[in-house]
mmCIF file of C-alpha atoms in Angstrom:
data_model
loop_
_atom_site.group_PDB
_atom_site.id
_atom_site.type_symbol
_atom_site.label_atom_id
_atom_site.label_comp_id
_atom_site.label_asym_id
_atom_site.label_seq_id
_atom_site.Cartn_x
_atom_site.Cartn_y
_atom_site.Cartn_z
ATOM 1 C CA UNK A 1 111.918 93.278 94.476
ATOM 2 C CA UNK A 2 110.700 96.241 92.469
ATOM 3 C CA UNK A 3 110.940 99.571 93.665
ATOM 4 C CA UNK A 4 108.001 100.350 91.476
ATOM 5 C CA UNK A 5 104.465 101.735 91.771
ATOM 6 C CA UNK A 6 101.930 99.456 90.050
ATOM 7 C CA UNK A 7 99.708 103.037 89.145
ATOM 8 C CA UNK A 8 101.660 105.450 87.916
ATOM 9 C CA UNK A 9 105.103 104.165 87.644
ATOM 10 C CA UNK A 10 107.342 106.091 89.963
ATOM 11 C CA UNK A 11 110.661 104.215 90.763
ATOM 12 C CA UNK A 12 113.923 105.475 92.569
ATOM 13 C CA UNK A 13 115.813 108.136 90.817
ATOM 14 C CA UNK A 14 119.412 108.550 90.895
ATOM 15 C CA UNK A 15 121.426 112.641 91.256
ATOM 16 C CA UNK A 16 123.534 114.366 93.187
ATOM 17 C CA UNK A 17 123.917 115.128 97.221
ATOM 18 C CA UNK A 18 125.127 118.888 96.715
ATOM 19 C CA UNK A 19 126.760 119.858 100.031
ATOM 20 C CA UNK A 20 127.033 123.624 100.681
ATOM 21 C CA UNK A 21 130.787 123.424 100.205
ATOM 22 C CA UNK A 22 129.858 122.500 96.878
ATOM 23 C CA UNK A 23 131.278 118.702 97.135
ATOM 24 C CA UNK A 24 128.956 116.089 94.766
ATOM 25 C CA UNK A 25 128.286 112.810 95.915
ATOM 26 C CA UNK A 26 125.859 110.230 94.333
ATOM 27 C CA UNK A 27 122.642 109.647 96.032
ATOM 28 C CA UNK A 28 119.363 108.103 95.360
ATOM 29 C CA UNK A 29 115.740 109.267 96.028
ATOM 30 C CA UNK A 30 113.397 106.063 96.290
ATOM 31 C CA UNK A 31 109.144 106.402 96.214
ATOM 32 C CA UNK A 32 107.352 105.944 99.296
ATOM 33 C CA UNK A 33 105.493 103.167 98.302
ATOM 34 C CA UNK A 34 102.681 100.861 100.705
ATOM 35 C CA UNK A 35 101.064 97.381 100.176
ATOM 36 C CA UNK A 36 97.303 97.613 99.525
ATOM 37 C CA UNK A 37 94.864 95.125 98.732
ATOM 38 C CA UNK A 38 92.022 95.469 96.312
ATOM 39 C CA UNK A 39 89.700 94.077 94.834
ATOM 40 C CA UNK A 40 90.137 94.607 90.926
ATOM 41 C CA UNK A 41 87.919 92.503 88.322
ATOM 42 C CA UNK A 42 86.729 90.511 91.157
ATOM 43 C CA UNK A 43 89.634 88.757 92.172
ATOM 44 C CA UNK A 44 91.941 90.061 95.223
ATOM 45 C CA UNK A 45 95.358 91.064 95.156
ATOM 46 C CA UNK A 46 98.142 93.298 96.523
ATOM 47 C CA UNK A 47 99.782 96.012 94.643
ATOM 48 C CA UNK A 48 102.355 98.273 95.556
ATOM 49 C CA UNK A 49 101.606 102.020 95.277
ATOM 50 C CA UNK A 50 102.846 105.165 96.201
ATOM 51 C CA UNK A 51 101.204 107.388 98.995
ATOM 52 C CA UNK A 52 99.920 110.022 96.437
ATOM 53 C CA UNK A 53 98.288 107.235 94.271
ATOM 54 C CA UNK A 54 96.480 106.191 97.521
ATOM 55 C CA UNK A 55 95.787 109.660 98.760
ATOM 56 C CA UNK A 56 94.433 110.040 94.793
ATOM 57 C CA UNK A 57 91.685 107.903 95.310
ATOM 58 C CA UNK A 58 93.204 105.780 91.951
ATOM 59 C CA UNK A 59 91.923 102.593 94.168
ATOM 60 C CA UNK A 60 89.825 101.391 96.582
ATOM 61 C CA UNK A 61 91.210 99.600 99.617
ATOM 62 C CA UNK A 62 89.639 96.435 100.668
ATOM 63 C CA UNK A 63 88.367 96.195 104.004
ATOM 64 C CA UNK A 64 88.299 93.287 106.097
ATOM 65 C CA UNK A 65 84.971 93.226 108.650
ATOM 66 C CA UNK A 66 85.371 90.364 111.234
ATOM 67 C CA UNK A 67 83.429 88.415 111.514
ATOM 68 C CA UNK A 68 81.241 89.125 114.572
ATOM 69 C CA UNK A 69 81.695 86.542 117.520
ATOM 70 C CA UNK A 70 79.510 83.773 118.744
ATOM 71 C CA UNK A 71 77.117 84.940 121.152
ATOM 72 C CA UNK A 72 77.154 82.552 124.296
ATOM 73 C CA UNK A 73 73.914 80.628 125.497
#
């Protein structure tokens, strides 16, 4: 599975964990990234973005209304 945002592109990167007795150990920093579904061209689907896509505004989440229940009589 791809650690990648579908907007922008942000994926993990890799560096350094620099301890403060100066000792360097590999370590990776991943995206926060959410499902959302949208409606794009029409047709649904779910695409992974990160938080400050969504925050962005870049797309617009589809909402689900239920559907109102059957009134007894």
């Amino acid at each position: 599975m791809s650690r990648t945002c579908d907007i922008c592109g942000k994926h993990p990167i890799h560096g350094n964990k620099v301890s403060k007795s100066y000792n360097h150990t590999r370590r990776q920093w991943k995206p926060n990234l959410v499902k959302v579904k949208t409606v794009i061209g029409g047709t649904s689907m779910t695409l992974k973005i990160c938080t400050q896509c969504l925050r962005s505004d870049f797309i617009t989440k589809k909402v689900s209304v239920p559907k109102p229940a059957a009134e007894a009589k």
